[in-house]
Amino acid sequence: MADDLDRRPIRQGRVWSGAARGAGVCLYRLRVEVDRPVARAVLLLHAEDRYGLWVDGRWVGRGPVLHHPTRPALDAYDLTDAWAPGPHVLAVRVVFDDTPQHNHVTTGEPGLTAELRCEPGDGGEPWTIGMDGRWRVWRLDDDPVVRSPRRNWALGRMEWRDLRAEPGDEAGGAGGAGWDEGWMRVGFDDSGWACGMPTHEPAWSGFGVLRAPSTPGLRYGEVVGRLVRARAWRGEVTPLEIGTSLPELVCALDAGVTGEVVGGGDVVRGSAVYDFDLGSNLAGQRWCEVEAGSEGVLYVGWSECLDERGEVELVRKGTAYVDRYDVPAGRSRIQSMGLSAGRYLRVCALGFDKGVRVERAGMLASEPVLAWDGGFSCGDDRLNGLFELCVNTLRVGTQEGLMDCPTREQAPYLGDAHPVARWIAVLTGDTRWWRHTVVEQFARPGRDGMIRSAIFSGASDVLLDYPLLGVWWTAAYGRFTGDVETLRGVLEPLRGVMDWYDRRRTHEGLLDWQWSGSPERTGWEHPAGRGRPEMTDYNLFIDHPGLGWHNVGEPGIDRRGVNTALHALWAVALRATAWIERAVGNQREASQRWRQARALTATIRRRMVDPVRRCFVDGEFEGRRLEAASMQTQAWALMAGGADTPGLRRGALERMMRPPTDAAQAGPYFWQYVLPHAAQAGELGWALSRVMKLWAPMLEGGTGTVWETFAGDALDSLCHPWSAAPIDLCLHGLLGLPGAMRQGGMVHLRPAVGLLAEAEGRMAMPAGPVRIGWQRGGNDDLSIEGELPEGIEGVLHLPGEEATRVRGQWGVRTPVQTI
């Protein structure tokens, strides 16, 4: 019984209080008297849109995990350690934003669904508490939520809470949530709260059964910020009255900051601004502790960086990072509901006529519950630091989902989520995030069979290279895990995606879709409809240069007309589809896709190659080859097998590795496609030197995370996991470890013993851990050893030496030729 407490799905109505639609906040309490020891206690819950959970007044977690409206996912919390005999209370805050977002399509039907499952320790009958009336619910005033301005185009509203109106006194009435936020405590009197019976079954048929958890949970740790400075605030117009937009609010806050320094630990009458430094970028929820002699308002802002004046940059690329809290007199601890990331905090304490002291502020930092067993180290401290910088970015950027960034958009784009999921898999051995990405990307296709570029978004646009990457990465998942059943489960919608491209083939086998500029965003799906969503705008990404979103002023990819990179990626996706069809036993369909891929690749070679420069051009426009020949086009054309002669391959590699200054340069995201070609061409030394030079500003920048682009300017987020390609260089390029392995199979180990005098590292593969390490002596004598999982045979390749077969724990000592 205990083994499946958190795996069995549930179906229940949602509990809400008041109007069934529209933004609002409800508080929920469940009091439980445990009369005997329990072997296991698990709480499953789901909320629309988001929740925070406390047990006996202690913070436990937030959610839900990112999901489709038709596939609501349960979050599971193991409460066994806290569930001793005696009284307990579960407390949940649910916020219904009712705003179209880039990581969530709302059903339009708010509420909480929860089920507590317990197994007694004495062998008695298990018991369950669902939404059966034992829950109590309190509806807060909706006005602050409704009036809150939206943070940016991708995210929801600014958090605006009036703590004075929240039930916080031990008598159970309204009166201000103070230091202990009494409504979360066991002894709080909730007799005046409404009975929490389900108010409605979801009205639309797509709701279905709440599914068991399929991804790792989160763990939390409190980080206290270092107070940098405290200054007086002398604004002429108090931001308390501003209800226009967040950027205007932030400008008003910024304008009121004076140069007058006040004591950081002193009581300040009136208004003051406090700046805190967390030391590096962290993701989680902001908090602060204050003692106030009277009512007042706190604005809590955060940022990844400081602006050119050395001030906390609360507005970045049109996104305003600030929340508002109306605070009662007394001691209060304020903790945000929403997730974001940042290094710096600014607490603006305004209008406290009888004085206020901001005692502490920080971040309740969160990261996935995973064992990061993989690693890399060598004699170069900077390279070691870069590897750790990349790994830390994965931890910060993996929250309720795999996110492009935990700050500005918080969306699992296909181009971000898949590589991040693979890096997590090789560093932890846990493939749940990768499987989740594979399944969910195909779970809610559009009416035309196309899938969204950002998996859970309500936006109507599609980046046409991303669905093809989703197909290719699905095959990569299958090769890595051997999980044929998951491939079989997504095959039909995957075919639907490939059919979308097939339906747009010309008689020459090329796509009739041509890029004519980035479309304007035309709308959102809000709330979710009963049928499939409609995709209306199609765009082409490849990489940032030339789109105007980032890398402004740099040479761009020429996307006009028939694009070479898109067609090359289509050929790659056709080959991936063929592999998947064969893996599930469909040989006829596999052969058809192989033939189509070969024909498309031949057309690319015939139409898109400049015979003089011996490289691939970016495309063909109005019947003529384009002049531009970007790094990105060479990489994907090579990946598609487009270089059929040594001369063309050498030319394309040279153009990719040493492009002229007037050609588009690959951003950090695209280096995950550049590096494998460099390794295969024996250019690891070039790859290492370029990576160390390009990523050096990120390593020295103090954020503790890698950036969205190499510019790191005001257009970028400074925590972007897709930029962690140095992980591949270290594990696969330098250590020479394989990308996949199957039981009973053979793998090739190609360590770069000539580049690094010493190195060691480990990967966590589905078949078991893989390890390698070496040290080169003064006379180039090499001592190298490693470990392979049982059932795997390795072939060790060293320069100037015969290949050596290795198994299990192995070791070799030999003189080696220096590369």
Coordinates of N, CA and C in Angstrom, one line a residue, residues 383-487:
L383 N 38.3 26.4 -15.8 CA 37.4 25.5 -16.5 C 36.5 24.7 -15.5
N384 N 37.1 24.4 -14.3 CA 36.3 23.8 -13.3 C 35.2 24.8 -12.8
G385 N 35.5 26.0 -12.7 CA 34.5 27.0 -12.3 C 33.4 27.2 -13.3
L386 N 33.8 27.1 -14.6 CA 32.8 27.2 -15.7 C 31.8 26.0 -15.6
F387 N 32.4 24.8 -15.4 CA 31.5 23.7 -15.4 C 30.5 23.8 -14.2
E388 N 31.0 24.2 -13.0 CA 30.1 24.4 -11.9 C 29.1 25.5 -12.1
L389 N 29.5 26.6 -12.8 CA 28.6 27.6 -13.2 C 27.4 27.1 -14.0
C390 N 27.7 26.2 -15.0 CA 26.7 25.7 -15.8 C 25.8 24.7 -15.0
V391 N 26.3 23.9 -14.1 CA 25.5 23.0 -13.3 C 24.6 23.8 -12.4
N392 N 25.2 24.8 -11.8 CA 24.4 25.6 -10.9 C 23.2 26.3 -11.6
T393 N 23.4 26.7 -12.9 CA 22.3 27.3 -13.6 C 21.2 26.3 -13.9
L394 N 21.5 25.0 -14.1 CA 20.5 24.0 -14.2 C 19.7 23.9 -13.0
R395 N 20.3 23.9 -11.8 CA 19.6 23.8 -10.6 C 18.7 25.0 -10.3
V396 N 19.2 26.2 -10.6 CA 18.4 27.4 -10.4 C 17.3 27.5 -11.4
G397 N 17.5 27.0 -12.6 CA 16.6 27.2 -13.7 C 15.5 26.0 -13.7
T398 N 15.7 25.0 -12.9 CA 14.7 23.9 -12.9 C 13.8 24.1 -11.7
Q399 N 12.6 24.5 -11.9 CA 11.7 24.7 -10.7 C 10.4 23.9 -10.9
E400 N 9.3 24.6 -11.1 CA 8.1 23.8 -11.3 C 8.1 23.2 -12.8
G401 N 9.1 23.6 -13.5 CA 9.3 23.1 -14.8 C 10.7 23.4 -15.3
L402 N 11.1 22.9 -16.5 CA 12.3 23.3 -17.1 C 12.1 24.7 -17.7
M403 N 12.8 25.7 -17.3 CA 12.5 27.0 -17.7 C 13.6 27.6 -18.6
D404 N 13.2 28.4 -19.6 CA 14.2 29.2 -20.3 C 15.0 30.1 -19.4
C405 N 14.3 30.7 -18.5 CA 14.9 31.5 -17.4 C 13.8 31.6 -16.3
P406 N 14.2 31.6 -15.0 CA 13.3 31.7 -13.9 C 12.9 33.1 -13.6
T407 N 13.3 34.0 -14.5 CA 13.0 35.4 -14.2 C 11.9 36.0 -15.2
R408 N 12.3 36.1 -16.4 CA 11.5 36.9 -17.4 C 10.3 36.2 -18.0
E409 N 10.4 34.9 -18.4 CA 9.4 34.2 -19.1 C 9.0 32.9 -18.3
Q410 N 9.9 32.2 -17.7 CA 9.6 31.0 -17.0 C 8.9 29.9 -17.8
A411 N 9.3 29.8 -19.1 CA 8.6 28.9 -20.0 C 9.5 27.8 -20.5
P412 N 9.0 26.6 -20.5 CA 9.8 25.5 -21.1 C 9.7 25.4 -22.6
Y413 N 10.5 26.2 -23.2 CA 10.6 26.2 -24.7 C 11.3 24.8 -25.1
L414 N 10.9 24.3 -26.2 CA 11.5 23.0 -26.7 C 13.0 23.2 -26.9
G415 N 13.5 24.3 -27.4 CA 14.9 24.5 -27.6 C 15.7 24.6 -26.3
D416 N 15.0 24.9 -25.2 CA 15.7 25.0 -23.9 C 15.5 23.7 -23.1
A417 N 14.2 23.2 -23.1 CA 13.9 22.1 -22.1 C 14.6 20.8 -22.4
H418 N 14.7 20.5 -23.7 CA 15.3 19.2 -24.1 C 16.8 19.1 -23.7
P419 N 17.6 20.1 -24.1 CA 19.0 20.0 -23.7 C 19.2 20.0 -22.2
V420 N 18.4 20.9 -21.5 CA 18.5 20.9 -20.1 C 18.2 19.6 -19.4
A421 N 17.1 19.0 -19.9 CA 16.7 17.7 -19.4 C 17.7 16.6 -19.6
R422 N 18.4 16.7 -20.8 CA 19.5 15.7 -21.1 C 20.7 16.0 -20.1
W423 N 21.0 17.2 -19.9 CA 22.2 17.5 -19.0 C 21.8 17.1 -17.6
I424 N 20.6 17.3 -17.2 CA 20.2 16.8 -15.9 C 20.3 15.3 -15.8
A425 N 19.9 14.6 -16.9 CA 19.9 13.1 -16.9 C 21.4 12.6 -16.8
V426 N 22.3 13.2 -17.5 CA 23.7 12.7 -17.4 C 24.4 13.1 -16.1
L427 N 23.9 14.1 -15.4 CA 24.5 14.6 -14.2 C 23.9 13.9 -12.9
T428 N 22.6 13.4 -13.1 CA 21.9 12.9 -11.9 C 21.5 11.4 -12.1
G429 N 21.4 11.0 -13.4 CA 20.8 9.7 -13.7 C 19.3 9.7 -13.7
D430 N 18.7 10.8 -13.4 CA 17.2 10.9 -13.4 C 16.7 11.4 -14.7
T431 N 15.9 10.6 -15.4 CA 15.4 11.0 -16.7 C 13.9 11.5 -16.7
R432 N 13.4 11.7 -15.5 CA 12.0 12.1 -15.4 C 11.7 13.4 -16.1
W433 N 12.5 14.4 -15.9 CA 12.3 15.7 -16.6 C 12.3 15.5 -18.1
W434 N 13.2 14.6 -18.6 CA 13.3 14.5 -20.0 C 12.1 13.7 -20.5
R435 N 11.6 12.7 -19.8 CA 10.4 12.0 -20.3 C 9.2 12.9 -20.2
H436 N 9.1 13.7 -19.2 CA 8.0 14.7 -19.0 C 8.0 15.6 -20.2
T437 N 9.2 16.1 -20.7 CA 9.2 17.0 -21.8 C 8.8 16.3 -23.1
V438 N 9.3 15.1 -23.3 CA 8.9 14.3 -24.5 C 7.4 14.1 -24.5
V439 N 6.8 13.7 -23.4 CA 5.4 13.4 -23.4 C 4.5 14.7 -23.5
E440 N 4.9 15.7 -22.7 CA 4.0 16.9 -22.7 C 4.1 17.8 -23.9
Q441 N 5.2 17.7 -24.6 CA 5.3 18.6 -25.9 C 4.3 18.1 -26.9
F442 N 3.9 16.8 -26.9 CA 2.9 16.3 -27.9 C 1.5 16.1 -27.3
A443 N 1.3 16.5 -26.0 CA 0.1 16.2 -25.3 C -1.1 17.0 -25.8
R444 N -0.8 18.2 -26.3 CA -1.9 19.1 -26.7 C -1.6 19.8 -28.0
P445 N -1.6 19.0 -29.1 CA -1.3 19.6 -30.4 C -2.4 20.6 -30.8
G446 N -2.1 21.5 -31.8 CA -3.1 22.4 -32.3 C -4.0 21.7 -33.3
R447 N -4.9 22.5 -33.8 CA -5.9 21.9 -34.8 C -5.2 21.4 -36.0
D448 N -4.1 22.0 -36.4 CA -3.4 21.6 -37.6 C -2.3 20.6 -37.4
G449 N -2.2 20.0 -36.1 CA -1.2 19.0 -35.8 C 0.1 19.6 -35.3
M450 N 0.2 20.9 -35.4 CA 1.5 21.6 -34.9 C 1.4 21.7 -33.4
I451 N 2.6 21.7 -32.8 CA 2.8 21.8 -31.3 C 3.4 23.2 -31.0
R452 N 3.2 23.7 -29.8 CA 3.7 25.0 -29.4 C 5.2 24.9 -29.1
S453 N 5.9 26.0 -29.4 CA 7.3 26.1 -29.1 C 7.6 26.1 -27.7
A454 N 6.7 26.8 -26.9 CA 6.8 26.8 -25.4 C 5.6 25.9 -25.0
I455 N 6.0 24.8 -24.3 CA 5.0 23.6 -24.2 C 3.7 24.0 -23.6
F456 N 3.7 24.8 -22.5 CA 2.4 25.0 -21.8 C 1.9 26.4 -22.0
S457 N 2.4 27.1 -23.0 CA 2.0 28.5 -23.3 C 0.6 28.6 -23.9
G458 N 0.0 29.8 -23.7 CA -1.2 30.1 -24.3 C -1.1 30.9 -25.6
A459 N 0.2 31.3 -25.9 CA 0.5 32.1 -27.0 C 0.2 31.4 -28.3
S460 N -0.2 32.1 -29.3 CA -0.6 31.5 -30.6 C 0.5 31.3 -31.6
D461 N 1.7 31.7 -31.3 CA 2.8 31.6 -32.2 C 3.6 30.4 -32.1
V462 N 4.3 30.0 -33.2 CA 5.2 28.8 -33.2 C 6.5 29.2 -33.9
L463 N 7.6 28.8 -33.3 CA 8.9 28.9 -33.9 C 9.1 27.6 -34.7
L464 N 9.2 27.6 -36.0 CA 9.0 26.4 -36.8 C 10.2 25.4 -36.7
D465 N 11.4 25.9 -36.2 CA 12.5 25.0 -36.0 C 12.3 24.2 -34.7
Y466 N 11.6 24.8 -33.7 CA 11.4 24.1 -32.4 C 10.7 22.8 -32.4
P467 N 9.5 22.7 -33.1 CA 8.9 21.4 -33.2 C 9.8 20.3 -33.9
L468 N 10.6 20.7 -34.8 CA 11.5 19.7 -35.4 C 12.6 19.3 -34.4
L469 N 13.1 20.3 -33.7 CA 14.0 19.9 -32.6 C 13.3 19.0 -31.6
G470 N 12.0 19.2 -31.3 CA 11.3 18.3 -30.4 C 11.3 16.9 -30.9
V471 N 11.1 16.7 -32.2 CA 11.2 15.4 -32.8 C 12.5 14.8 -32.7
W472 N 13.6 15.5 -33.0 CA 14.9 15.0 -33.0 C 15.3 14.7 -31.5
W473 N 15.0 15.5 -30.6 CA 15.3 15.2 -29.2 C 14.5 14.1 -28.6
T474 N 13.4 13.8 -29.2 CA 12.6 12.6 -28.8 C 13.4 11.3 -29.1
A475 N 13.9 11.3 -30.3 CA 14.8 10.2 -30.7 C 16.0 10.1 -29.8
A476 N 16.6 11.2 -29.5 CA 17.7 11.2 -28.6 C 17.4 10.6 -27.2
Y477 N 16.2 11.0 -26.7 CA 15.7 10.4 -25.5 C 15.6 8.9 -25.6
G478 N 15.0 8.4 -26.7 CA 14.9 7.0 -26.9 C 16.2 6.3 -26.9
R479 N 17.2 6.9 -27.6 CA 18.6 6.3 -27.6 C 19.2 6.2 -26.2
F480 N 19.0 7.3 -25.5 CA 19.6 7.4 -24.2 C 19.0 6.4 -23.2
T481 N 17.7 6.3 -23.2 CA 17.0 5.6 -22.1 C 16.5 4.2 -22.6
G482 N 16.3 3.9 -23.9 CA 15.7 2.7 -24.3 C 14.3 2.6 -24.0
D483 N 13.6 3.7 -23.7 CA 12.2 3.7 -23.3 C 11.3 3.7 -24.6
V484 N 11.1 2.5 -25.1 CA 10.3 2.4 -26.3 C 8.8 2.7 -26.1
E485 N 8.3 2.3 -24.9 CA 6.9 2.6 -24.6 C 6.5 4.0 -24.7
T486 N 7.4 4.9 -24.2 CA 7.1 6.3 -24.3 C 7.1 6.8 -25.7
L487 N 8.1 6.3 -26.5 CA 8.1 6.6 -27.9 C 6.8 6.1 -28.6

